[in-house]
Tab-separated table of C-alpha atoms and ligand atoms in Angstrom:
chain	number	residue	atom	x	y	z
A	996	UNK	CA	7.133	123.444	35.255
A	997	UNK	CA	6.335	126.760	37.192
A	998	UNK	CA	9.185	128.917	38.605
A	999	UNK	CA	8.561	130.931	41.781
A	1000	UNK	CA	10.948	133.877	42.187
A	1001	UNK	CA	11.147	134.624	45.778
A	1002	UNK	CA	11.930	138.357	47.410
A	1003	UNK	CA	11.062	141.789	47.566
A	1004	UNK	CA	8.020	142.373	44.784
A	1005	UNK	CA	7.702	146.231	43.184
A	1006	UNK	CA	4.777	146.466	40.989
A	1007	UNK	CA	2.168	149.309	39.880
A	1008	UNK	CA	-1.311	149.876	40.311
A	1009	UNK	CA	-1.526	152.459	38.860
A	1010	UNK	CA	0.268	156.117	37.471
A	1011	UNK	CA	2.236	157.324	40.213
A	1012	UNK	CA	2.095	160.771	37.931
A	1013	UNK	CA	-1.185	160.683	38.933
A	1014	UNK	CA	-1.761	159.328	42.856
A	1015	UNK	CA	1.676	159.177	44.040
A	1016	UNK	CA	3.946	156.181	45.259
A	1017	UNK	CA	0.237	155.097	46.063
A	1018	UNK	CA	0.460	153.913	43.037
A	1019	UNK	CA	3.351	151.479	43.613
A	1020	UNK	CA	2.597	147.728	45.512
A	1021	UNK	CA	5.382	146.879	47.591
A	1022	UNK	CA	5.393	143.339	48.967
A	1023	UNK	CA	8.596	143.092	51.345
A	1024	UNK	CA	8.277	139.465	51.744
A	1025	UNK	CA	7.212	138.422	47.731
A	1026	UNK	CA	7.212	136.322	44.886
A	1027	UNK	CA	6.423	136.045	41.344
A	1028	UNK	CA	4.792	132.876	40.289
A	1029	UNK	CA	5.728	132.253	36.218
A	1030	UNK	CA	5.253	129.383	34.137
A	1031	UNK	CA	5.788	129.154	30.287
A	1032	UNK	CA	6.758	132.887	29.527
A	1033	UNK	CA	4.362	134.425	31.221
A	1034	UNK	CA	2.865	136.240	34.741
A	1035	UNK	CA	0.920	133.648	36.998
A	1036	UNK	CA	0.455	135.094	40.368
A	1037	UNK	CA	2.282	137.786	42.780
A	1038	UNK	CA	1.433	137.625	46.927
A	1039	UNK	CA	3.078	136.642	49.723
A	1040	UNK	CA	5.703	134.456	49.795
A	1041	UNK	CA	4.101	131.810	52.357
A	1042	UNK	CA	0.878	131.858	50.208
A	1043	UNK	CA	2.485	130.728	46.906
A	1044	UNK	CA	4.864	128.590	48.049
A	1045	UNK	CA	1.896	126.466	50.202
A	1046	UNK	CA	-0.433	126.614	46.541
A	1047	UNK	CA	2.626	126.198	44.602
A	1048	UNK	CA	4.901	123.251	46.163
A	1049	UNK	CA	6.393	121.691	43.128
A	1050	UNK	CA	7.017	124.760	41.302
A	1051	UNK	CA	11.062	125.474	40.932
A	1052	UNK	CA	12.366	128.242	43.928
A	1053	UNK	CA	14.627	130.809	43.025
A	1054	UNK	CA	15.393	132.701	46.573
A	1055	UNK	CA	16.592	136.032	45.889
A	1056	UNK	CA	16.797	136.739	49.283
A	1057	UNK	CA	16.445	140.849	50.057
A	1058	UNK	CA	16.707	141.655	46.499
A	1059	UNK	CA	13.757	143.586	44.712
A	1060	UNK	CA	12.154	141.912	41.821
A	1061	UNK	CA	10.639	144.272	39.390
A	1062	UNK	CA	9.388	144.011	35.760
A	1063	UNK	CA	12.431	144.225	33.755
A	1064	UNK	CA	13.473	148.228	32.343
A	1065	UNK	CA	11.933	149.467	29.174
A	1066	UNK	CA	14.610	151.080	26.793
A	1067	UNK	CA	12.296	153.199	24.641
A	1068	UNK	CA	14.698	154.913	22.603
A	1069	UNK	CA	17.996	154.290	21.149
A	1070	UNK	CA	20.333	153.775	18.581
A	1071	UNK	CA	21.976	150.241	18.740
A	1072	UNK	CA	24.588	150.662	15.396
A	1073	UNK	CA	26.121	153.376	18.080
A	1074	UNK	CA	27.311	150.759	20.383
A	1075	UNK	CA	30.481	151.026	19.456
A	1076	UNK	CA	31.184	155.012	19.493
A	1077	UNK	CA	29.789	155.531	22.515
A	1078	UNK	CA	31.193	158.234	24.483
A	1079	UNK	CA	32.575	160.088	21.856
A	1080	UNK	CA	33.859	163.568	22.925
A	1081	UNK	CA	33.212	166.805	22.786
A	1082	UNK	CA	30.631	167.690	19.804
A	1083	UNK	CA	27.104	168.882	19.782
A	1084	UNK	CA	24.335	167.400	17.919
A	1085	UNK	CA	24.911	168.142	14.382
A	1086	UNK	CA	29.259	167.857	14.335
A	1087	UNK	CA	28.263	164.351	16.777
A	1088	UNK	CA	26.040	163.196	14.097
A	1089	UNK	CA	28.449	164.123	11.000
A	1090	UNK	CA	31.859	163.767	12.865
A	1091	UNK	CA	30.979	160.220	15.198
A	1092	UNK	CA	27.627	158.692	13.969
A	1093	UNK	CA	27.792	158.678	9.986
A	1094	UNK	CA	31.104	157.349	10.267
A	1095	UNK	CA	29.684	154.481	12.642
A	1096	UNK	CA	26.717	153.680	10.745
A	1097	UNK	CA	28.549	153.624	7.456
A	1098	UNK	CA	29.934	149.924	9.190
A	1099	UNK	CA	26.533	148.113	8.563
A	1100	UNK	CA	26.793	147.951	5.596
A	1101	UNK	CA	28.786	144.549	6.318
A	1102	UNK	CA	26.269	142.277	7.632
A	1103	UNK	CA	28.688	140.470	9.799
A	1104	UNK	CA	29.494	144.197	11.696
A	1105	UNK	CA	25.913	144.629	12.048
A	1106	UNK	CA	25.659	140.998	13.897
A	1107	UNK	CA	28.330	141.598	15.685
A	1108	UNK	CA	27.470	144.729	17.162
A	1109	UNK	CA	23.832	143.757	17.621
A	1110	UNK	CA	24.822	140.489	19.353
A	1111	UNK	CA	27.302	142.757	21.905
A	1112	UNK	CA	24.235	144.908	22.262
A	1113	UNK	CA	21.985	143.074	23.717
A	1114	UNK	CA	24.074	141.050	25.890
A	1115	UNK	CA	25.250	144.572	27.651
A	1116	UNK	CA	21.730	145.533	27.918
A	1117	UNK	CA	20.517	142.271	29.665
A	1118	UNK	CA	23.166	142.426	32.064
A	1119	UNK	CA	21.369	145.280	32.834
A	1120	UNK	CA	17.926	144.436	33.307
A	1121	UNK	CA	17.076	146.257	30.208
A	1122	UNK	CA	14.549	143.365	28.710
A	1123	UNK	CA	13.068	145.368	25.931
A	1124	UNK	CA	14.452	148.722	23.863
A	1125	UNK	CA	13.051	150.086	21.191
A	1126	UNK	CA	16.255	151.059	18.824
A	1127	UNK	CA	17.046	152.853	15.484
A	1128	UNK	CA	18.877	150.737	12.970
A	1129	UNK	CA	20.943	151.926	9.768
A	1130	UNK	CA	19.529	152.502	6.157
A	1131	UNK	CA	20.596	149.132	5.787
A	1132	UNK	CA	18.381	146.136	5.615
A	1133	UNK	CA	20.644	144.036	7.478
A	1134	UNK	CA	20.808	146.037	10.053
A	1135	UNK	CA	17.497	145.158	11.123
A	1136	UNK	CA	17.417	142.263	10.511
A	1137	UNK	CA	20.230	141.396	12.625
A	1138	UNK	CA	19.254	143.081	15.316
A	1139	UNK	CA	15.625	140.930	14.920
A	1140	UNK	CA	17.842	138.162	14.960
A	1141	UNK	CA	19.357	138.813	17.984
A	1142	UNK	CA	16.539	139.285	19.493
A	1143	UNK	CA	14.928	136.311	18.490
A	1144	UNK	CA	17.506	133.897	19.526
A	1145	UNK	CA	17.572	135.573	23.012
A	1146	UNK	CA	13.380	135.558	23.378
A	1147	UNK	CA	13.362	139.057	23.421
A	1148	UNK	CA	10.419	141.522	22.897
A	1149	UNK	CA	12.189	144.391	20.943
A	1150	UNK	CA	11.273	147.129	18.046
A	1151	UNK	CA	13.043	148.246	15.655
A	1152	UNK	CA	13.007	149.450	11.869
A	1153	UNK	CA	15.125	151.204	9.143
A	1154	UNK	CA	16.166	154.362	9.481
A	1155	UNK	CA	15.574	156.411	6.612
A	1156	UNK	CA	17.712	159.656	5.310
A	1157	UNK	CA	17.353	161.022	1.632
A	1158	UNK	CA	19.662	163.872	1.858
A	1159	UNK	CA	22.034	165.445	4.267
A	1160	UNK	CA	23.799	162.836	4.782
A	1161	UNK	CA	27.170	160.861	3.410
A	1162	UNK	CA	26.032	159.253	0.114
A	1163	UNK	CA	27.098	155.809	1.670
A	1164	UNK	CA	24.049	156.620	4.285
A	1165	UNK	CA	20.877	157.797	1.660
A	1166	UNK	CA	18.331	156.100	0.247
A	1167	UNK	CA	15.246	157.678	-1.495
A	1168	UNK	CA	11.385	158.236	-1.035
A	1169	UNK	CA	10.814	155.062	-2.879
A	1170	UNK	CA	13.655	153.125	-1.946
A	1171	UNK	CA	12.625	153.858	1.686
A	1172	UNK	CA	9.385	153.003	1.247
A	1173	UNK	CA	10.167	149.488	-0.427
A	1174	UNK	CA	12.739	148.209	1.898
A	1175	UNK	CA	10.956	149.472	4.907
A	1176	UNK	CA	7.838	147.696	3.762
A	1177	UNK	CA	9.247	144.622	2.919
A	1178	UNK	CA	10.998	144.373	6.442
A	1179	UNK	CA	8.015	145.080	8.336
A	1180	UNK	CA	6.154	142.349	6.250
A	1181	UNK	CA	9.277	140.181	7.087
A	1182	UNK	CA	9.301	140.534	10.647
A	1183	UNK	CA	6.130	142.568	12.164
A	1184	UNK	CA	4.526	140.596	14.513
A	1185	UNK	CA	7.217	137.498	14.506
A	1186	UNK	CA	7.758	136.070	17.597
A	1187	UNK	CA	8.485	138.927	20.035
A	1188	UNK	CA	9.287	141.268	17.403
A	1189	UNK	CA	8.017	144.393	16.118
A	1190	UNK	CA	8.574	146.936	13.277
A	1191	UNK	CA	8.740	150.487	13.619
A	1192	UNK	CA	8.404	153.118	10.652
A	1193	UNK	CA	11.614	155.262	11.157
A	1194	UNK	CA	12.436	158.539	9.139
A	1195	UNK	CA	15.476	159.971	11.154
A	1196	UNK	CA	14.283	163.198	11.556
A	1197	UNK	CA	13.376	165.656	8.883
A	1198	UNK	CA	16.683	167.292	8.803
A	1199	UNK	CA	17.597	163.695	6.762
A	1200	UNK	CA	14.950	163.072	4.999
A	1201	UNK	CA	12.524	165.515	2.091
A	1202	UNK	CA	8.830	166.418	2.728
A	1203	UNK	CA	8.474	163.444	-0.188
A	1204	UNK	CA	10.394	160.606	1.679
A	1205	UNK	CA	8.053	162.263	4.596
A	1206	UNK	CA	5.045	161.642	2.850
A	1207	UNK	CA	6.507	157.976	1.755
A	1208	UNK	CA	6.839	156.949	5.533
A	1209	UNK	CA	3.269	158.634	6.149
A	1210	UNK	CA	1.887	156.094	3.347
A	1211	UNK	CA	3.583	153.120	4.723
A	1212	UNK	CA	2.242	153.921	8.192
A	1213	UNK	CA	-1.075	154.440	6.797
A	1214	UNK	CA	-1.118	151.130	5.130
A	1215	UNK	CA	0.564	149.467	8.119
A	1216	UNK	CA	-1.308	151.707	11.337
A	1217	UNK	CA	-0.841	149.080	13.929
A	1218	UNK	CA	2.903	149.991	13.791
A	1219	UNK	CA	4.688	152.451	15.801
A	1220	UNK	CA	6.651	155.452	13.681
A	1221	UNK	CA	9.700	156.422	15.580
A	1222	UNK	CA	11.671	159.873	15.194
A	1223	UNK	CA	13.359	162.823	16.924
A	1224	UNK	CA	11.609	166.334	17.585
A	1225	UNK	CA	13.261	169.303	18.719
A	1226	UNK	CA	16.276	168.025	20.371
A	1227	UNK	CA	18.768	171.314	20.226
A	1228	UNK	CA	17.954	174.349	19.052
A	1229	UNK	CA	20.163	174.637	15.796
A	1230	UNK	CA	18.386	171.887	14.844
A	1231	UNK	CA	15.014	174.235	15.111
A	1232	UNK	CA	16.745	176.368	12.968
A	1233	UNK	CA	17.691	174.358	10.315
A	1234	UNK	CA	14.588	172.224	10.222
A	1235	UNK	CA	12.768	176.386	9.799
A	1236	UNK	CA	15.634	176.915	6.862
A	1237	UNK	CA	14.012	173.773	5.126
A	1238	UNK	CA	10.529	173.482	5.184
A	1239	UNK	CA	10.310	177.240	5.360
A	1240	UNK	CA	6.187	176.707	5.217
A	1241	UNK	CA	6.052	174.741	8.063
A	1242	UNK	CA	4.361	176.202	11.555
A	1243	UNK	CA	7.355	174.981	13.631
A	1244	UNK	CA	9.097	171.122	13.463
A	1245	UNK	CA	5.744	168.924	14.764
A	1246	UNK	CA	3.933	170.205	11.621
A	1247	UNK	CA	6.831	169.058	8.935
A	1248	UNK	CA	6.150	165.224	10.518
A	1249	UNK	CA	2.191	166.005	10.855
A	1250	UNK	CA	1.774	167.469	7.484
A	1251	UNK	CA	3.267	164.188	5.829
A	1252	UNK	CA	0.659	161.988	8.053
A	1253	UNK	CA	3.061	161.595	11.002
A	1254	UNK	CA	1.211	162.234	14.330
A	1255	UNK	CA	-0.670	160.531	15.996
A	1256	UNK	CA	-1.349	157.735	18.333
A	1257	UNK	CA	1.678	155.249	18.074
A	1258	UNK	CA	4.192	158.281	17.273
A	1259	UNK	CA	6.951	158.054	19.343
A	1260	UNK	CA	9.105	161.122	19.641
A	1261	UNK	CA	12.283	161.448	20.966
A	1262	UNK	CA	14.032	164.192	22.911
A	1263	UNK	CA	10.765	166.893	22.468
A	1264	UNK	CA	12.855	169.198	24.866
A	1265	UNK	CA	11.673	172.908	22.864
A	1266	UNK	CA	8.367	172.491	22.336
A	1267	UNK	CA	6.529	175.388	21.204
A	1268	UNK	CA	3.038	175.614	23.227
A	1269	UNK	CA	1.137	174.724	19.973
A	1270	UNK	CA	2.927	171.899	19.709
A	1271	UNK	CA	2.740	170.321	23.608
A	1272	UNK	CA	-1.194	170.799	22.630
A	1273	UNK	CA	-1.313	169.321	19.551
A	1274	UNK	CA	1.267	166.664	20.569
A	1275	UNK	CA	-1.493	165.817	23.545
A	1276	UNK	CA	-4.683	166.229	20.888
A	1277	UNK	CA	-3.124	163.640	18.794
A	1278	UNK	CA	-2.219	160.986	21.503
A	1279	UNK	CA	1.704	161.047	20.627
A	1280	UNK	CA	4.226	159.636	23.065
A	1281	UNK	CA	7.921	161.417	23.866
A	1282	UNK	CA	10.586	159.587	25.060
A	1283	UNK	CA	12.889	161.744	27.723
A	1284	UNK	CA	16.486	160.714	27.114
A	1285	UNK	CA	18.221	162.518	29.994
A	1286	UNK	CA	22.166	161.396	29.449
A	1287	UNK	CA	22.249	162.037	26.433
A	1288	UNK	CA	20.261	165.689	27.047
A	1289	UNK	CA	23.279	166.552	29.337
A	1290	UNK	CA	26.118	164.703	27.209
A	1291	UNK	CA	25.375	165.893	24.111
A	1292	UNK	CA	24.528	169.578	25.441
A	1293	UNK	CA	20.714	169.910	24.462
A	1294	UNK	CA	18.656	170.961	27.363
A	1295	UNK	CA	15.919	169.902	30.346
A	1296	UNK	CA	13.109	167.983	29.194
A	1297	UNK	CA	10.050	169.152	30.761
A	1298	UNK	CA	8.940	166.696	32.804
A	1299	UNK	CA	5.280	168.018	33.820
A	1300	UNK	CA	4.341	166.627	30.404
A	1301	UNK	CA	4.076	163.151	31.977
A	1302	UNK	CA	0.424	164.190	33.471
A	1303	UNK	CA	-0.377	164.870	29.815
A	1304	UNK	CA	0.618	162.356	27.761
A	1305	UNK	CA	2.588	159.197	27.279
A	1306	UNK	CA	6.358	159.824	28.511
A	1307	UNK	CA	8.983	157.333	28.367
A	1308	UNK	CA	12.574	156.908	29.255
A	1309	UNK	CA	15.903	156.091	27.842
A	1310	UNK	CA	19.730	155.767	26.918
A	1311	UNK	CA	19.539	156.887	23.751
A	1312	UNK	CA	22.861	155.451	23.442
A	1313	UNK	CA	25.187	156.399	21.989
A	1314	UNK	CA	24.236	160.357	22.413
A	1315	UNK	CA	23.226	158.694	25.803
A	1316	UNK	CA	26.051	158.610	27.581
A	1317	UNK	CA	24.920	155.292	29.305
A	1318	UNK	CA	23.110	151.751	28.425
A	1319	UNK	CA	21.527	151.304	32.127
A	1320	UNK	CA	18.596	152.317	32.554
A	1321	UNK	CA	19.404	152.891	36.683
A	1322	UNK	CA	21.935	155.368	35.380
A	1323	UNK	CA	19.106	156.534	32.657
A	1324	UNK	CA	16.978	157.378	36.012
A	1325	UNK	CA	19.466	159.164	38.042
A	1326	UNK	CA	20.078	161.604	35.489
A	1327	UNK	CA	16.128	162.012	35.044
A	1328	UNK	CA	15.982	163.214	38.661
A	1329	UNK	CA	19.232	165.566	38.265
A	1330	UNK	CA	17.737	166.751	35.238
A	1331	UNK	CA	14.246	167.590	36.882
A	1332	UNK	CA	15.693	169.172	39.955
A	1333	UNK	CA	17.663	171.240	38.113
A	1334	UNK	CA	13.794	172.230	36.581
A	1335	UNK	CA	12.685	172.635	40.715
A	1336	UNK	CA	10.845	169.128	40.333
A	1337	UNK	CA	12.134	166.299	42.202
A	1338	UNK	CA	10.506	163.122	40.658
A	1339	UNK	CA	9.715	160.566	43.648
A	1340	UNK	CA	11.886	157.097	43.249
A	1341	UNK	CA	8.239	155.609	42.308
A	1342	UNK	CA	7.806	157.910	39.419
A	1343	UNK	CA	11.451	157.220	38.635
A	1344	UNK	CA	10.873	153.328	38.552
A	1345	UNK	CA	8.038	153.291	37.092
A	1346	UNK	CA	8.990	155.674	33.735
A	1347	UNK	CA	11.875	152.890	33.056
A	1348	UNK	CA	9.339	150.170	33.356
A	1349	UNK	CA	5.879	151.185	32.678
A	1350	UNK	CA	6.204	154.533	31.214
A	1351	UNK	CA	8.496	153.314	28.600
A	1352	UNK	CA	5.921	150.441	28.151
A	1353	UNK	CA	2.973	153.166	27.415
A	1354	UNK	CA	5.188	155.072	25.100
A	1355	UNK	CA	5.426	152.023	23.059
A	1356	UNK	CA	1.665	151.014	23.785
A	1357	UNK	CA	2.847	147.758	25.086
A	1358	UNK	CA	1.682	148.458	28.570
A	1359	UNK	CA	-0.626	145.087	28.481
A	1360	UNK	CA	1.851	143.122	28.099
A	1361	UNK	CA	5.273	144.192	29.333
A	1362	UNK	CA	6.602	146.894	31.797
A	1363	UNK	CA	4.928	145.666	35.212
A	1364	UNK	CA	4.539	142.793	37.123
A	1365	UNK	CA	0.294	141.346	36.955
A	1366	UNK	CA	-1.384	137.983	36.045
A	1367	UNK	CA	-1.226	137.312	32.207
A	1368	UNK	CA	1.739	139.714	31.200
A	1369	UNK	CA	4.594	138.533	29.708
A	1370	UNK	CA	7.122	137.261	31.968
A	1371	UNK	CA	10.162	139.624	31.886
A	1372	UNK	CA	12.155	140.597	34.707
A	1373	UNK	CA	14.659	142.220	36.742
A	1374	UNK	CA	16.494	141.147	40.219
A	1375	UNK	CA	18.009	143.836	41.612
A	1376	UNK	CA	20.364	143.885	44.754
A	1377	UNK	CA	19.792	146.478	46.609
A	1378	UNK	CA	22.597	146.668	48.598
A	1379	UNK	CA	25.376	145.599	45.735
A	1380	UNK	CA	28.399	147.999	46.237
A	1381	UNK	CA	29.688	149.253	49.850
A	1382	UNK	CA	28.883	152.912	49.202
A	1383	UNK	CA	25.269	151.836	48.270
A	1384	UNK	CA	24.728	149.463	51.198
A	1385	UNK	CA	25.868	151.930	53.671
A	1386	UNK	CA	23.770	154.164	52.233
A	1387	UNK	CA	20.635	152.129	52.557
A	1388	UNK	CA	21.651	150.723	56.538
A	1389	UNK	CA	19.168	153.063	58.008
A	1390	UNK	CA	16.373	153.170	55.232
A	1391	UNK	CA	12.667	152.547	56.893
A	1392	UNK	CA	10.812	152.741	53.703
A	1393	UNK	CA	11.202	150.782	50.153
A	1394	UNK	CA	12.032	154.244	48.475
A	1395	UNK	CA	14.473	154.783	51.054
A	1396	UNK	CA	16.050	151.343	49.920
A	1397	UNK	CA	15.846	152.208	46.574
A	1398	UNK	CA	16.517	155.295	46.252
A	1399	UNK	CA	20.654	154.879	46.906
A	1400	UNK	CA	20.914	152.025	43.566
A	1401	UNK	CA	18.994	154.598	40.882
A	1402	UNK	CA	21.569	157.211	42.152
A	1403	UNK	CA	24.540	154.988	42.454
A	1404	UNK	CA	23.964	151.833	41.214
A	1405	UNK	CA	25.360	150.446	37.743
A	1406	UNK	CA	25.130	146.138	36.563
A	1407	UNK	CA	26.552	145.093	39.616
A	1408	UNK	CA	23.453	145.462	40.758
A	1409	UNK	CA	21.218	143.269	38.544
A	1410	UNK	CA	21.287	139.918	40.657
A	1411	UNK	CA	19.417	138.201	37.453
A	1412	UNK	CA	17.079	139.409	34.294
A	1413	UNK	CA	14.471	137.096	33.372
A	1414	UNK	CA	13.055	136.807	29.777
A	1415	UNK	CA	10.010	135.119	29.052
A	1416	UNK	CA	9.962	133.337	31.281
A	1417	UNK	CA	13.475	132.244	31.727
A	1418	UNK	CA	16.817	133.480	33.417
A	1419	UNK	CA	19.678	134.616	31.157
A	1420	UNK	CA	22.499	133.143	31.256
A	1421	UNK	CA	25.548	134.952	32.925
A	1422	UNK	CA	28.735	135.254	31.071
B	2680	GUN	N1	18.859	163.215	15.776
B	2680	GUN	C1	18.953	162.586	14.590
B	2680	GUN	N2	19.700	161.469	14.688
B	2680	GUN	C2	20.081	161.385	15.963
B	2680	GUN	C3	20.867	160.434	16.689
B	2680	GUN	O1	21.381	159.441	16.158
B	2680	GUN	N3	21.048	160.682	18.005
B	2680	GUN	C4	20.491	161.769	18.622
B	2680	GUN	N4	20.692	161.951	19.929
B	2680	GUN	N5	19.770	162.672	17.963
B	2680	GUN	C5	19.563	162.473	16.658
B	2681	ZN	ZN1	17.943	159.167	18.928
């Protein structure tokens, strides 16, 4: 049986990077016809509830509905050490992470923590993230597990380190290589699930576990490769200290077969002009992780890149000071005024939906609402907290009414997220 989702409807038309909140379809009186995990029809209200009589009404009333938010980069074993104070980048990774990560190597932790994951993203309209796991094995496959039992498109894979790291937390080149390959043959393509190819960064990992990753992906080039570029500048520094023949940090990953379309980079923040153009050249996405730019002390992504090439947006928790992605886009627009650049609330919106959905190449099918796309959404109350609905009591435009949740608003806000096809259950 269909399910009509009545309310206010948000979806693109197009890049609003490109034309604007032009690009953005606002229908004030909406709803969202879905049957069997996917996209039907969106119109007017009247309309599809005249064509569409039997079909089950959910009335949300004022609230928006939007395509659920697109988490396109984080770490999910660092659930647990969130907010951890007071380091930068390298002491965070050594003093907080390692430490953390060291856990999964008990299945049941890595279940545990993947299973309290997802439930705190889904209560915040996060319906798909694309997350690092541990060098262990089982800590992908629990988080596919998770994932699976909750009908959730996600992407995930291995992460790989081969030096640099506590011994608990290395593999090798081949080592790499073997588990990573039989976990994508294990669960690429399953069900909603996809595996990504995912060296660290090559602080963690030698030119040859490089080159290893580079095979896999060559073998395997429907797969996304996941990793972090030029995040803060000691890292810059170190990464010149190691591969001391490189041209700057893009060429240790593109050396080793590690650019191009599908790469998805996270942070990018110190580019080097050669590297923005070859970065565009080659068709690579970045992922802009603003809270955990700010929290972790490593600088203003550059947000002009959007008009060049795929950008998304994300926690990056647990650098990321935050799992909502509403949070996620308030700090985007502090981050870009502070760079003289105030992104518009539809640019805003649509980098946590179908930005993040283009940086994973998954635009067809999640990220926005349209006819045929999978069938994953958010309800979000517009009006959910006092200081918000104040805020919004003299608001004559949708971005006016949206405008006060991005800055303000947190999961009291999500009304309901829907995944494919079907509400979640609240706990
Ligand atoms: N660079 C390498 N690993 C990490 C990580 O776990 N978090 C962040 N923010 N940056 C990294
Ligand atoms: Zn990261």
């Amino acid at each position: 049986m269909a399910d009509l989702l009545l309310g206010q409807v948000l979806s693109y038309r197009g890049d609003p990077f490109e034309t604007g909140e032009d690009a953005a379809r606002h229908i004030a009186d909406g709803a969202v016809l879905v049957e069997a995990g996917r996209i039907l029809d969106l119109g007017e209200a009247g309309a599809l509830t005249a064509a569409h009589p039997r079909a089950r009404r959910h009335d949300y009333g004022r609230c928006l509905i939007s395509a659920g938010f697109v988490d396109a980069h984080v770490h999910y074993p660092q659930t647990a050490m969130i907010a951890s104070w007071g380091k930068r980048l390298i002491d965070w990774l050594n003093d907080y992470t390692f430490p953390e990560e060291m856990r999964f190597a008990d299945p049941d932790y890595a279940r545990d923590i993947a299973g309290r994951y997802l439930d705190i993203v889904l209560a915040g309209g996060t319906t798909t993230v694309c997350s690092y796991a541990t060098i262990h094995p089982g800590s992908v496959d629990a988080l596919f597990e998770a994932a699976q039992a909750r009908d959730m498109r996600i992407y995930t894979g291995k992460t790989c380190m081969d030096r640099n790291a506590p011994p608990g937390l290395l593999d090798t080149a081949q080592s790499a290589y073997d588990q990573s390959r039989a976990l994508l043959r294990k669960w690429h393509g399953l069900d909603r699930l996809s595996y990504v190819i995912t060296p660290r960064f090559s602080p963690t990992s030698t030119p040859e576990q490089l080159a290893a990753m580079g095979q896999l992906w060559k073998e395997h080039p429907d797969c996304l490769m996941q990793t972090h570029l030029s995040e803060q500048t000691d890292e810059i520094e170190w990464v010149k200290a190691l591969f001391p023949q490189s041209r700057d940090y893009l060429d240790t990953y593109e050396t080793q077969g590690l650019l191009r379309e599908g790469a998805v980079y996270g942070h990018a923040i110190w580019l080097t002009e050669r590297e923005k153009a070859r970065l565009v050249e080659a068709g690579a996405s970045l992922v802009h992780c603003p809270t955990s730019n700010t929290f972790i002390g490593s600088g203003l992504f550059d947000m002009g890149l959007a008009r060049r090439l795929r950008v998304g947006l994300a926690t990056d928790t647990g650098g990321g000071s935050s799992f909502s992605m509403l949070r996620t886009m308030a700090a985007a627009y502090e981050v870009a005024q502070l760079r003289h650049n105030p992104l518009h609330p539809a640019q805003l919106w649509w980098l946590a939906t179908q930005g993040s959905a283009r940086a994973l190449r998954a635009e067809e099918r999640i990220g926005n609402i349209a006819p045929g796309m999978e069938a994953d959404l958010v309800v979000v109350d517009l009006a959910s907290t006092h200081p918000i609905e104040q805020a919004t009591r003299r608001a004559e435009t949708l971005w006016q009414q949206i405008f006060p949740t991005i800055m303000m608003g947190d999961d009291r806000a999500i009304r309901a997220t829907w995944v494919n096809g079907r509400p979640v259950p609240r706990s």
